[in-house]
CSV table of C-alpha atoms and ligand atoms in Angstrom, one decimal:
chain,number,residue,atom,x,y,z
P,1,UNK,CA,-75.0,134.2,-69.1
P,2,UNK,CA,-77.2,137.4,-70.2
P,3,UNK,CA,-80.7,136.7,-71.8
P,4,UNK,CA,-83.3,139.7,-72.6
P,5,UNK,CA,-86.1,137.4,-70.4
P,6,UNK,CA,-86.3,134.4,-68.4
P,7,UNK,CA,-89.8,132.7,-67.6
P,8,UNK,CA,-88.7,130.5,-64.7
P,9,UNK,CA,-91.6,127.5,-64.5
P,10,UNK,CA,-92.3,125.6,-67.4
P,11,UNK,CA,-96.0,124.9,-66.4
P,12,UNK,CA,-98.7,125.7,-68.6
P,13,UNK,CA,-98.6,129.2,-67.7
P,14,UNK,CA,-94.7,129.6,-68.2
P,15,UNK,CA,-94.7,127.9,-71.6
P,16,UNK,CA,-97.7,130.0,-72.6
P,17,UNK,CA,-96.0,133.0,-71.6
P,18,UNK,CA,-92.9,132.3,-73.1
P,19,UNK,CA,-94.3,131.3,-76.2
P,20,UNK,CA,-96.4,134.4,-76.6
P,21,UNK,CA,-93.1,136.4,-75.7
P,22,UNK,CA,-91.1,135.0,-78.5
P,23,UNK,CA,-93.8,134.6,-81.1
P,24,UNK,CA,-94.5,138.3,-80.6
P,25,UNK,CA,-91.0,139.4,-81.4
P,26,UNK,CA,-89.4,139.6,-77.7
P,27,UNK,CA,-86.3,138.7,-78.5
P,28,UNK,CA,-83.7,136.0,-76.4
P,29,UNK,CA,-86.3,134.4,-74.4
P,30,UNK,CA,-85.4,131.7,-72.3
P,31,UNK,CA,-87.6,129.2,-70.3
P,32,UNK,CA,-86.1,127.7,-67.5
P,33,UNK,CA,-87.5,124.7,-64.8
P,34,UNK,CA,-88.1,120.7,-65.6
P,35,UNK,CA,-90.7,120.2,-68.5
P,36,UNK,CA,-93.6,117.9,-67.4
P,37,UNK,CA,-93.3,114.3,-68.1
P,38,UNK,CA,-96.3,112.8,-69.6
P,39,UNK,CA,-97.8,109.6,-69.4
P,40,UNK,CA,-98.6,107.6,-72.4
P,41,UNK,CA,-102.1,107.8,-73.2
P,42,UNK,CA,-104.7,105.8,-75.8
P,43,UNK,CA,-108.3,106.6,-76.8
P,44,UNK,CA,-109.5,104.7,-73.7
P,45,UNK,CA,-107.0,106.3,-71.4
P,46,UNK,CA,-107.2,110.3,-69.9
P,47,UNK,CA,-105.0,112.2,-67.6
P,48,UNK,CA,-105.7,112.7,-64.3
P,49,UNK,CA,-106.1,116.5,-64.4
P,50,UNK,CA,-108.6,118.2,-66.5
P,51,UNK,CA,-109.4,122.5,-67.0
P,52,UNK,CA,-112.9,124.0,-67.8
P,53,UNK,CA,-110.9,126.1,-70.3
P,54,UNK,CA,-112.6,129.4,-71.1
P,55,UNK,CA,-113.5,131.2,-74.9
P,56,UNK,CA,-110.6,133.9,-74.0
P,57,UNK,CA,-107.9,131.3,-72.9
P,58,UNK,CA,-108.8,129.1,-76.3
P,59,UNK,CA,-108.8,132.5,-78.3
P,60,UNK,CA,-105.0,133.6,-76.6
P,61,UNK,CA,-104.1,129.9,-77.6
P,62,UNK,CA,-105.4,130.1,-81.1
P,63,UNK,CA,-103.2,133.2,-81.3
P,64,UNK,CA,-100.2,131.4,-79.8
P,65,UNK,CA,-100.5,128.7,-82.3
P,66,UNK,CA,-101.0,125.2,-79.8
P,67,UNK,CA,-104.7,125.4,-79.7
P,68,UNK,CA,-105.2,123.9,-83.3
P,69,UNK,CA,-103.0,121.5,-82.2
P,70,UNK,CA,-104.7,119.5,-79.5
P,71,UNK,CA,-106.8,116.1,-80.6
P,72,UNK,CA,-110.3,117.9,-81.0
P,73,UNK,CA,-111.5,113.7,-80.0
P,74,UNK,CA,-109.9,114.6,-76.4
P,75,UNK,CA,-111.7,117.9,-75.8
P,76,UNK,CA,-115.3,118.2,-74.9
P,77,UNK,CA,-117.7,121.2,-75.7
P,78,UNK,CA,-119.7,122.4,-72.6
P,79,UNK,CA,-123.2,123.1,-73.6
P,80,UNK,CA,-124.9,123.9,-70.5
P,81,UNK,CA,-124.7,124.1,-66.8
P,82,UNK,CA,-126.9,122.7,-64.1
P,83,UNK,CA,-125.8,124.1,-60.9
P,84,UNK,CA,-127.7,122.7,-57.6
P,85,UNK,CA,-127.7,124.1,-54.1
P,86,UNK,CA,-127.3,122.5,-50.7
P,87,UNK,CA,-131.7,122.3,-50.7
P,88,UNK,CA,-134.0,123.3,-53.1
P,89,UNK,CA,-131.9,125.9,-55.3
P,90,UNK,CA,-131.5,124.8,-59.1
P,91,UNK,CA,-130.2,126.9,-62.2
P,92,UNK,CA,-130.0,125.7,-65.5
P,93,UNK,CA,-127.9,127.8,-67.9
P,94,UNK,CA,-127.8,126.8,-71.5
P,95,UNK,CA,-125.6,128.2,-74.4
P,96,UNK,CA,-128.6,128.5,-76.2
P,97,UNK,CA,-129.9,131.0,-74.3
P,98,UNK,CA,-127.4,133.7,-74.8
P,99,UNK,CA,-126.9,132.8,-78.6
P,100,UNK,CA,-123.7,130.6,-77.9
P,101,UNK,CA,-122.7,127.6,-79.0
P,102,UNK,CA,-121.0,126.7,-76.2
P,103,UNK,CA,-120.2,127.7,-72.6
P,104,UNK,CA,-116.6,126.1,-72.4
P,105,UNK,CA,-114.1,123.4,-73.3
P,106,UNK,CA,-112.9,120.3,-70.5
P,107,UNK,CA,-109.2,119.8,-71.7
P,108,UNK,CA,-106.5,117.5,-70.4
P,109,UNK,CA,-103.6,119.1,-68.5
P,110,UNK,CA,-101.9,116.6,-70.5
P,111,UNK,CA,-103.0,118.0,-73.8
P,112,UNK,CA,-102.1,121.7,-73.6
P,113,UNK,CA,-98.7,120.4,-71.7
P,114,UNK,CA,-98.0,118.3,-74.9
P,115,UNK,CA,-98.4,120.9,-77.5
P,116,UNK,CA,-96.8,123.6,-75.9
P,117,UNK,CA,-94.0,121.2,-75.4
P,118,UNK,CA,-93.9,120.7,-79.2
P,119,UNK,CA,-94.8,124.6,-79.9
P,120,UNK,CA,-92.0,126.0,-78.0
P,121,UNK,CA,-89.8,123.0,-80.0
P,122,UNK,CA,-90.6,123.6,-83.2
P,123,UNK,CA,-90.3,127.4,-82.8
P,124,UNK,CA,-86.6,127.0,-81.3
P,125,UNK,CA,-87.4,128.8,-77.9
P,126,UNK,CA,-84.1,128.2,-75.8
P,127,UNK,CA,-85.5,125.8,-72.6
P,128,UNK,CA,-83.2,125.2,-69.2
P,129,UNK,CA,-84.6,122.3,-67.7
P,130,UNK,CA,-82.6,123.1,-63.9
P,131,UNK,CA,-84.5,124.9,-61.3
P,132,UNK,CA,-83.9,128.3,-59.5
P,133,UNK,CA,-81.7,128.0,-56.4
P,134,UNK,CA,-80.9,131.3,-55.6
P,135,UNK,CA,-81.7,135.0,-56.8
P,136,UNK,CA,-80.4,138.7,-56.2
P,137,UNK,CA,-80.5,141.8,-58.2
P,138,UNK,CA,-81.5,140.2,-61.8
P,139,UNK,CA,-78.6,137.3,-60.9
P,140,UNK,CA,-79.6,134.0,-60.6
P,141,UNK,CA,-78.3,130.5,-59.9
P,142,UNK,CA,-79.3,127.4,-60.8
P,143,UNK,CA,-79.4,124.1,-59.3
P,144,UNK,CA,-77.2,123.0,-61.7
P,145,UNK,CA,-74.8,125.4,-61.2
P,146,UNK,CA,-75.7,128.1,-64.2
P,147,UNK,CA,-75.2,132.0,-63.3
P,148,UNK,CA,-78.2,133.6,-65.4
P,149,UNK,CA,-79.1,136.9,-65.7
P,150,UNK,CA,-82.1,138.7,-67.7
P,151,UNK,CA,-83.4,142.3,-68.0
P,152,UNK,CA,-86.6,140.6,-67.2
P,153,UNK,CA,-87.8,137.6,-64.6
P,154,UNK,CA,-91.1,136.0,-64.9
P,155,UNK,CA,-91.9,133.7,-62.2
P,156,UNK,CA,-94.3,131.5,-63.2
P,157,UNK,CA,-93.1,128.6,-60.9
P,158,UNK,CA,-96.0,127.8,-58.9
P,159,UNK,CA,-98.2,128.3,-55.5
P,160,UNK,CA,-94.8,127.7,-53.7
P,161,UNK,CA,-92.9,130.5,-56.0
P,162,UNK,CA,-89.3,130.3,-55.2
P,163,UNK,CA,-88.9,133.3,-57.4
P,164,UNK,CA,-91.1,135.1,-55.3
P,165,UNK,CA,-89.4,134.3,-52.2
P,166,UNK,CA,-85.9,135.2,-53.2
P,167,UNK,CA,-87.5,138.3,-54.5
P,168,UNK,CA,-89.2,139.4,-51.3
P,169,UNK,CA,-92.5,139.6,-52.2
P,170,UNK,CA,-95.6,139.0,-49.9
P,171,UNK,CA,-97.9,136.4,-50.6
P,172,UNK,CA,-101.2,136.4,-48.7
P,173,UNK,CA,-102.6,133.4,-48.2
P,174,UNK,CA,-105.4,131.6,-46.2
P,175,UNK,CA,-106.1,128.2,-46.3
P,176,UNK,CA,-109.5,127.0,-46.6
P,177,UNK,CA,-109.3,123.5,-44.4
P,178,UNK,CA,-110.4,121.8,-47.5
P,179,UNK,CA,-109.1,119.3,-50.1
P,180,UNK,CA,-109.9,119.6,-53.9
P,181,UNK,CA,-110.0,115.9,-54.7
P,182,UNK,CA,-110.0,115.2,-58.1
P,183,UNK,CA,-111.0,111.6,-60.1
P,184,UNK,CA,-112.4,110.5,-63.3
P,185,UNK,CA,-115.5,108.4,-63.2
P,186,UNK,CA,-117.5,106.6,-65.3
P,187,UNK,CA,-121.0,107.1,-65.6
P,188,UNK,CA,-124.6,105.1,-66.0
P,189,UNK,CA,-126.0,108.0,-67.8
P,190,UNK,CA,-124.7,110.6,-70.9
P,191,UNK,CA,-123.8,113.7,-69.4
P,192,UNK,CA,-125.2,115.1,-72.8
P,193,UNK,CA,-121.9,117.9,-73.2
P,194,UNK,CA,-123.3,119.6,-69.3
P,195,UNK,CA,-121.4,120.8,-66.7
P,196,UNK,CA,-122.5,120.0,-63.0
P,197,UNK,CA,-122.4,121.6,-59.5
P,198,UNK,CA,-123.8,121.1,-56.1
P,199,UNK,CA,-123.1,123.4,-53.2
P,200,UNK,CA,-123.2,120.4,-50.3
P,201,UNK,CA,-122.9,120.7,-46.8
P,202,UNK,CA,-119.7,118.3,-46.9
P,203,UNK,CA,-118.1,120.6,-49.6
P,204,UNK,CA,-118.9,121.9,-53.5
P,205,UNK,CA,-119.0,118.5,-55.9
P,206,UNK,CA,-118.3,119.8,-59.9
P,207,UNK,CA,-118.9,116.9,-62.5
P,208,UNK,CA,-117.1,118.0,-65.9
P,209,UNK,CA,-118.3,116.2,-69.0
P,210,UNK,CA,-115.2,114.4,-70.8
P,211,UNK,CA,-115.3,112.1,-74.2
P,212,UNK,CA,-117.2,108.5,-74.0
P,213,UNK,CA,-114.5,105.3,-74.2
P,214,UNK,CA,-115.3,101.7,-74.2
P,215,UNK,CA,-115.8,101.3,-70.9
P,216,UNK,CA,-119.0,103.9,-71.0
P,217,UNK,CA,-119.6,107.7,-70.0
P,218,UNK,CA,-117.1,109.5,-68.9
P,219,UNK,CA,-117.0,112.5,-66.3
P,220,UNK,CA,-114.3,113.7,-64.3
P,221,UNK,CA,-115.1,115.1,-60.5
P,222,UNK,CA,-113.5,118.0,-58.5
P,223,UNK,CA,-114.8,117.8,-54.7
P,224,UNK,CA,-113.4,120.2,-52.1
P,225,UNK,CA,-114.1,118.3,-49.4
P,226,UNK,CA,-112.7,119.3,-45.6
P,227,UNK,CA,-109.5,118.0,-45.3
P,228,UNK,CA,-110.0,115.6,-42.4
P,229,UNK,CA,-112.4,114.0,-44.6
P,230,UNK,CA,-110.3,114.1,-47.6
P,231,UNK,CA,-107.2,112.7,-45.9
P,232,UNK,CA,-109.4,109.7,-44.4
P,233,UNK,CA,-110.9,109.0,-48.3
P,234,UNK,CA,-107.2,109.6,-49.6
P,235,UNK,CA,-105.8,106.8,-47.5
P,236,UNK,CA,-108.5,104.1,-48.1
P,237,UNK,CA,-107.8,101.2,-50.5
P,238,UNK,CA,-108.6,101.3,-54.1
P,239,UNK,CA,-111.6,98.8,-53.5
P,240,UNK,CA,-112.8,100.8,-50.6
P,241,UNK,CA,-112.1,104.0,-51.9
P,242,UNK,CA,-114.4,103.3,-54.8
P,243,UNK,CA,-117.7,101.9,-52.8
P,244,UNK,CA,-117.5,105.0,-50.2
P,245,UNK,CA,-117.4,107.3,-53.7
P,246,UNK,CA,-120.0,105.3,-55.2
P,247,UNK,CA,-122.0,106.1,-52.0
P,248,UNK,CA,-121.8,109.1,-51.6
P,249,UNK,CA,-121.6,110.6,-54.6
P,250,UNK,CA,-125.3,108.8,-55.3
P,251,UNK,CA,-126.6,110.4,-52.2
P,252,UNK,CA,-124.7,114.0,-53.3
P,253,UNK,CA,-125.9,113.7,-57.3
P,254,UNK,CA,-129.3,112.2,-56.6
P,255,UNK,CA,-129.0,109.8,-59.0
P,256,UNK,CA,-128.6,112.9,-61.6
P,257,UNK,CA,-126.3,110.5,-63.6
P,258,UNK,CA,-127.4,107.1,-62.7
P,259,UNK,CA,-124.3,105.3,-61.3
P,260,UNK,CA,-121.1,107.0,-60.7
P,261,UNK,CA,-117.6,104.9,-60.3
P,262,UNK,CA,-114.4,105.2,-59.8
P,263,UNK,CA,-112.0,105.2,-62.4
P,264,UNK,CA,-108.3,104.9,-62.1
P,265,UNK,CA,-107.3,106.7,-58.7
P,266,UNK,CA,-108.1,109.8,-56.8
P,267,UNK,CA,-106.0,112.8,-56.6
P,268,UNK,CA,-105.8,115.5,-53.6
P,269,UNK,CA,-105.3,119.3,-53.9
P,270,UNK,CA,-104.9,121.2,-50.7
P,271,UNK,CA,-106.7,124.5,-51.3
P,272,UNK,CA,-106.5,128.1,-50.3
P,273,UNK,CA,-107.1,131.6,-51.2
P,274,UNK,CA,-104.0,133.3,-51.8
P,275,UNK,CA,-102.5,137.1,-53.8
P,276,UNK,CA,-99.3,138.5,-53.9
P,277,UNK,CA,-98.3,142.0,-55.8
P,278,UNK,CA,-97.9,141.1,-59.0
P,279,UNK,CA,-95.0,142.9,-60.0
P,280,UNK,CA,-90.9,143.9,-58.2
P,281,UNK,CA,-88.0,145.0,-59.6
P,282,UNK,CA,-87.4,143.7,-63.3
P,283,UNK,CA,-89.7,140.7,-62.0
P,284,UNK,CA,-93.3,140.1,-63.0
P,285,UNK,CA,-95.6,136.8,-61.7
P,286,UNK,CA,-98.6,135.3,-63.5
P,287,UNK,CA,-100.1,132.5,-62.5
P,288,UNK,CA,-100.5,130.9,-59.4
P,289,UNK,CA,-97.4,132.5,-58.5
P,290,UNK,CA,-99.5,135.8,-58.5
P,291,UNK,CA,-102.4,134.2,-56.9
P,292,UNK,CA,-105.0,131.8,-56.3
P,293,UNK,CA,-108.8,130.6,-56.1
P,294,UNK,CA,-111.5,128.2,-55.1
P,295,UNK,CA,-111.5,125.9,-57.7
P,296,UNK,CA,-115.3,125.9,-57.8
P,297,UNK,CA,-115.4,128.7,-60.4
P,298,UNK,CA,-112.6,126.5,-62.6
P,299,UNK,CA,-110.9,129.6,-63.0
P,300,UNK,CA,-107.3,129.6,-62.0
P,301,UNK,CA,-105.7,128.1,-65.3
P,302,UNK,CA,-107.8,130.6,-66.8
P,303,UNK,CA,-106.5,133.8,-65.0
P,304,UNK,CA,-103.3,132.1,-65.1
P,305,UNK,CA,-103.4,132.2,-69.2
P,306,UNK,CA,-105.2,136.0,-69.0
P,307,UNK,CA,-101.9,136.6,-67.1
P,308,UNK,CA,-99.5,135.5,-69.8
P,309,UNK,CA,-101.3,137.2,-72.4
P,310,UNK,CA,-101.1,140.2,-70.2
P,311,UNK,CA,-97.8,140.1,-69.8
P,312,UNK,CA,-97.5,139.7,-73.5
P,313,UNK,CA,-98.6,142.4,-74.7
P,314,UNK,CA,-97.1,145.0,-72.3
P,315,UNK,CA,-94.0,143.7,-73.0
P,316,UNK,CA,-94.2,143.3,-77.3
P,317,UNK,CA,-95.9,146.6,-77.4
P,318,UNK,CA,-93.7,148.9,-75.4
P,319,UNK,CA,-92.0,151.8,-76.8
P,320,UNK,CA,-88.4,150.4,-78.5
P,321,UNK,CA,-86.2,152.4,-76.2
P,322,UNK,CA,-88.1,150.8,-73.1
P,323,UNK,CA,-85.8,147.8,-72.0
P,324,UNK,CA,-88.2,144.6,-71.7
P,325,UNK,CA,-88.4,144.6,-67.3
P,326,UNK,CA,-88.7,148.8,-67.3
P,327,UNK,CA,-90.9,149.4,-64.4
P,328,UNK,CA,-93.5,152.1,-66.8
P,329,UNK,CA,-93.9,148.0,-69.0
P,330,UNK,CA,-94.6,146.5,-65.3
P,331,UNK,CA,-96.9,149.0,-64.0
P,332,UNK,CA,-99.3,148.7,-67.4
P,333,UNK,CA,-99.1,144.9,-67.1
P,334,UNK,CA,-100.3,145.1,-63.3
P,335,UNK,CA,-102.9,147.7,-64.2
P,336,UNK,CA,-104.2,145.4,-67.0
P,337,UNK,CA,-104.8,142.7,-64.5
P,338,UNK,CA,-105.7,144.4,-61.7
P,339,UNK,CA,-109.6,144.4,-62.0
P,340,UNK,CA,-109.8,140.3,-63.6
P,341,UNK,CA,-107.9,139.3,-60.4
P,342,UNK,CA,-109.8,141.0,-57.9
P,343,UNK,CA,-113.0,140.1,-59.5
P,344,UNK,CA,-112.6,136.1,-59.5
P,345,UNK,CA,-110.8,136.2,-55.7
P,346,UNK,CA,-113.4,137.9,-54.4
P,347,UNK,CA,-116.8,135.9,-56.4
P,348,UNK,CA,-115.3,132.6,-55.8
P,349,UNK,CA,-114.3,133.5,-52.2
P,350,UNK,CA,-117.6,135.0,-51.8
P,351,UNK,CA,-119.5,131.9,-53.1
P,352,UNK,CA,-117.7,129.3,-51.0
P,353,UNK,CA,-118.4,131.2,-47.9
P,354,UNK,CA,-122.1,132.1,-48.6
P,355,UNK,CA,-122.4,128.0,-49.5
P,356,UNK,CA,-120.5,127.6,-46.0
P,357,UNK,CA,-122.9,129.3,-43.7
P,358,UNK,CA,-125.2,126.9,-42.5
P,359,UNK,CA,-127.8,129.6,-39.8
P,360,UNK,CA,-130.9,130.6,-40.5
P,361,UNK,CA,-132.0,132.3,-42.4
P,362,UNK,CA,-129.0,132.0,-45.1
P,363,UNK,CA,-129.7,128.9,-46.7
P,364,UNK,CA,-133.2,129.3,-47.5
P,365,UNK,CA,-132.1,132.9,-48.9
P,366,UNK,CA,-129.5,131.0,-51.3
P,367,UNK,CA,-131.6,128.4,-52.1
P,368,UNK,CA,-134.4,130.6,-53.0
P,369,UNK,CA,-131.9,133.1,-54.9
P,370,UNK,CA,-130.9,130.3,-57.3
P,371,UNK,CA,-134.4,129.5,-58.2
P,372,UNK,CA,-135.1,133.2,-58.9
P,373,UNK,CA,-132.2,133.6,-60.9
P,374,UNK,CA,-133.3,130.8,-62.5
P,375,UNK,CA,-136.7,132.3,-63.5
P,376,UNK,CA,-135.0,135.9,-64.8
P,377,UNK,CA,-134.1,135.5,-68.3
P,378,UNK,CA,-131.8,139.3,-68.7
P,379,UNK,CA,-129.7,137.7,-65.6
P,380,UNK,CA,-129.3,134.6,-66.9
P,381,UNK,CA,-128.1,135.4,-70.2
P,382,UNK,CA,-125.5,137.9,-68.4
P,383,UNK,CA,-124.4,134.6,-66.7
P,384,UNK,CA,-124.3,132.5,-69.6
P,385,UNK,CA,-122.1,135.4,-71.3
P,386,UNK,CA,-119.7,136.0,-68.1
P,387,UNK,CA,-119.2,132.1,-67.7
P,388,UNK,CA,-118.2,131.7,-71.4
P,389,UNK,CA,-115.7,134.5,-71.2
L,1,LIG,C1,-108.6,120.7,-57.6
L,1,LIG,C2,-108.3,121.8,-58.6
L,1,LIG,C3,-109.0,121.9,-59.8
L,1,LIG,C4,-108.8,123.0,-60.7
L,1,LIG,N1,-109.5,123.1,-61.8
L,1,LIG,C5,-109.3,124.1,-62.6
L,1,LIG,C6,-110.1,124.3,-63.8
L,1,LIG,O1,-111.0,123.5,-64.1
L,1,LIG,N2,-109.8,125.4,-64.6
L,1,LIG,C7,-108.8,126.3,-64.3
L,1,LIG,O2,-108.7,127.2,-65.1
L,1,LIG,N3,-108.0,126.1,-63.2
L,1,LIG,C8,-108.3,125.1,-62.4
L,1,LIG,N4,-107.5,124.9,-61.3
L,1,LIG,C9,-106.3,125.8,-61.1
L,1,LIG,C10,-105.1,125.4,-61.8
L,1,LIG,O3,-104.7,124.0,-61.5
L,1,LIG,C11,-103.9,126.3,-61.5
L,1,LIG,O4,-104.3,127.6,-61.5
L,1,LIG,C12,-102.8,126.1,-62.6
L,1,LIG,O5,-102.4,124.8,-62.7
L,1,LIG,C13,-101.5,127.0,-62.3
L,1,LIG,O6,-100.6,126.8,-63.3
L,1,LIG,P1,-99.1,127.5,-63.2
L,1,LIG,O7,-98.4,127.2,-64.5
L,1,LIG,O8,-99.2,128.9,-62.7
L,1,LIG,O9,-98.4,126.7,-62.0
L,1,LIG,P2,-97.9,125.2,-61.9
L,1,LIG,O10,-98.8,124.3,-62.7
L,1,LIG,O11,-97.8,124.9,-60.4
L,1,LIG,O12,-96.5,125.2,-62.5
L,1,LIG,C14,-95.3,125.7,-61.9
L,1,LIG,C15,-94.1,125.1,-62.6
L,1,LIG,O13,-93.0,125.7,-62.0
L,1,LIG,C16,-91.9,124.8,-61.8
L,1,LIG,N5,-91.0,125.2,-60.8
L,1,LIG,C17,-91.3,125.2,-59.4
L,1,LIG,N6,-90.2,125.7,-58.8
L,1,LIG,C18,-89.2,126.0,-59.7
L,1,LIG,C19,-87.9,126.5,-59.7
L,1,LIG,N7,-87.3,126.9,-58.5
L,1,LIG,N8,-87.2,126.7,-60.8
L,1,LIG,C20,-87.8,126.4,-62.0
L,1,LIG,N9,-89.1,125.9,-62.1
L,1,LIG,C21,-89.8,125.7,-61.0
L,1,LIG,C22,-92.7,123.5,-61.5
L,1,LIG,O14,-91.9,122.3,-61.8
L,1,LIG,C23,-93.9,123.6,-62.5
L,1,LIG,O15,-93.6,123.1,-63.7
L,1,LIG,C24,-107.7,123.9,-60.4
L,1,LIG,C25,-107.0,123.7,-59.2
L,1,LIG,C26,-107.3,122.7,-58.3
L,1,LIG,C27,-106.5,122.6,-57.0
């Protein structure tokens, strides 16, 4: 069968993009790949995977129509940063300071899953829930035995794109030895609406602020940790697993929010560095499928969404005799995120292997960088603005 475009990934990024596609007038959009089953929840319960969601990913949201939609009680409003390195380094960046209200939003995977779900529902988007098997030449077949074809293929299926690999198209990656794991905790002390970090020798620990429940203060943790380390933490009991965490995450936190424990279970992401062209023939990626980052930035999501909006508005404002995949509509989309995706691979990149050098004289030099940044109001509102964007 023939469509106009077919997003193949139903992620966040793939429902997002086709979505924006349809609700901007592309016409015969079809989404194809399994939708995310989601777990019940309840006021006391979260899911396991939260985003730092930026003030352009809630603004292309808004304009996609899901935003509105999320339970405002699930989301929390980041107010400030405290960001600690591996000695005596400390910067403290507050909204305030650059005129802001806030910094960011921590939402639920869950969440924006859900109303997207219900978006592309309610707005009659067609949705394939089989999975790519095999591609050629704008041809594809399905798991399930469909033959689909489309002037335009958006993979947005992933780090492990088949799209992309049927396709032919390079993905450089490097692996970074480390594992992002990933836990919600609860926790002595309010986290009064800040977000933490701290550049440690065993890996960078973020602490997100997430919504109080009955069983206290909530925060949910991202640590890259090396993956030996991870693996061994991974494998432990439930009852183990939670003293060693308690443990060390006193020692790593300095008591910054009293006790911290274990809620739930831990989750493991193996991370890398990774960038692929972002465009073939009739075949455009976004998301991870274009590329990757060190989480410690929480931006990947984020470029993932400036992707899909990218993508969106090459394709709805092209010239009406330009078919939807014309390579002239590619090469504007590529250009537009050419400069965003360098940018974050190379400061988040950058950061981890600054924070991984452990001869003198680098970590007095970071350390002491920090505190001066700390002390230089014009950069730290230039921060403040660049982290909120
Ligand atoms: C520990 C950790 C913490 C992070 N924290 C943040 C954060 O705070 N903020 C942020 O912005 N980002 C964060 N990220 C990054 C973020 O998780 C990813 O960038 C984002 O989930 C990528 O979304 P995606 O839709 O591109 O891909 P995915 O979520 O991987 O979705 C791919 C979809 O494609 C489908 N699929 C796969 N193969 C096929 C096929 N053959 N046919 C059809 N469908 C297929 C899959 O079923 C899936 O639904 C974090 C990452 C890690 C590892």
């Amino acid at each position: 069968m023939k469509h106009g475009t077919i997003v193949c990934g139903a992620g966040i990024v793939g429902m997002a993009t086709a979505l924006g596609l349809a609700r901007n007038g592309v016409k015969d959009v079809m989404l194809l790949g399994p939708a995310t089953k989601l777990p019940a929840i309840d006021r006391n319960t979260f899911h396991p995977r939260v985003y730092a969601i930026s003030a352009a990913s809630e603004a292309f949201l808004s304009t996609i129509g899901v935003w509105s939609l999320m339970n405002a009680e699930r989301i929390t409003r980041v107010e400030a940063m405290e960001i600690k390195g591996d000695a005596f380094g400390a910067l403290y960046l507050r909204a305030w300071q650059a005129a802001q209200t806030s910094m960011t939003w921590i939402v639920e995977s869950g969440e924006i899953e859900r109303v997207l779900q219900q978006a592309l529902k309610v707005y009659g988007v067609s949705w394939s829930s089989d999975t790519l098997e095999s591609f050629a030449n704008g041809h594809g077949r399905t798991k399930g035995g469909q033959e689909i074809e489309a002037d335009l293929w958006v993979a947005a299926d992933g780090a492990h794109s088949t799209l992309r690999g049927l396709v032919g198209l390079k993905y450089d990656q490097t692996d970074y030895d480390a594992v992002g794991v990933v836990g919600h905790l609860t926790a002595e002390f309010s986290h009064q609406a800040t977000a933490f970090q701290w550049f440690r020798p065993e890996g960078v620990l973020g602490v997100l602020p997430m919504p109080d429940t009955d069983d206290g203060h909530q925060v949910s943790m991202v640590w890259s940790l090396k993956t030996a380390y991870a693996q061994t933490l991974l494998a432990m009991s439930p009852e183990r697993q939670g003293t060693e965490l308690t443990e060390s995450l006193a020692k790593a936190t300095r008591g910054r929010l009293g006790q911290l424990t274990l809620r739930g279970s831990l989750q493991g992401f193996p991370l890398a560095v990774a960038s692929s062209p972002m465009i073939g023939d009739k075949v455009a990626l976004v998301g991870d499928a274009a590329h990757r980052v060190h989480p410690l930035a929480g931006q990947g999501l984020n470029l993932g969404l400036g992707d899909a909006q990218a993508l969106v508005r090459s394709v709805s404002a092209r010239e009406s005799f330009l078919p939807v995949g014309d390579p002239t509509v590619l090469r504007r989309y590529r250009r537009a995120r050419a400069q965003d995706v360098w940018e974050m691979r190379v400061v988040t990149d950058g950061l981890k292997r600054l924070f991984d050098q452990t001869l003198p004289p680098v970590p007095w030099l970071r350390n002491a960088g920090m505190s001066l940044v700390d002390r230089v109001p014009l950069i730290k509102r230039l921060m403040i603005e660049a982290a909120s964007r």
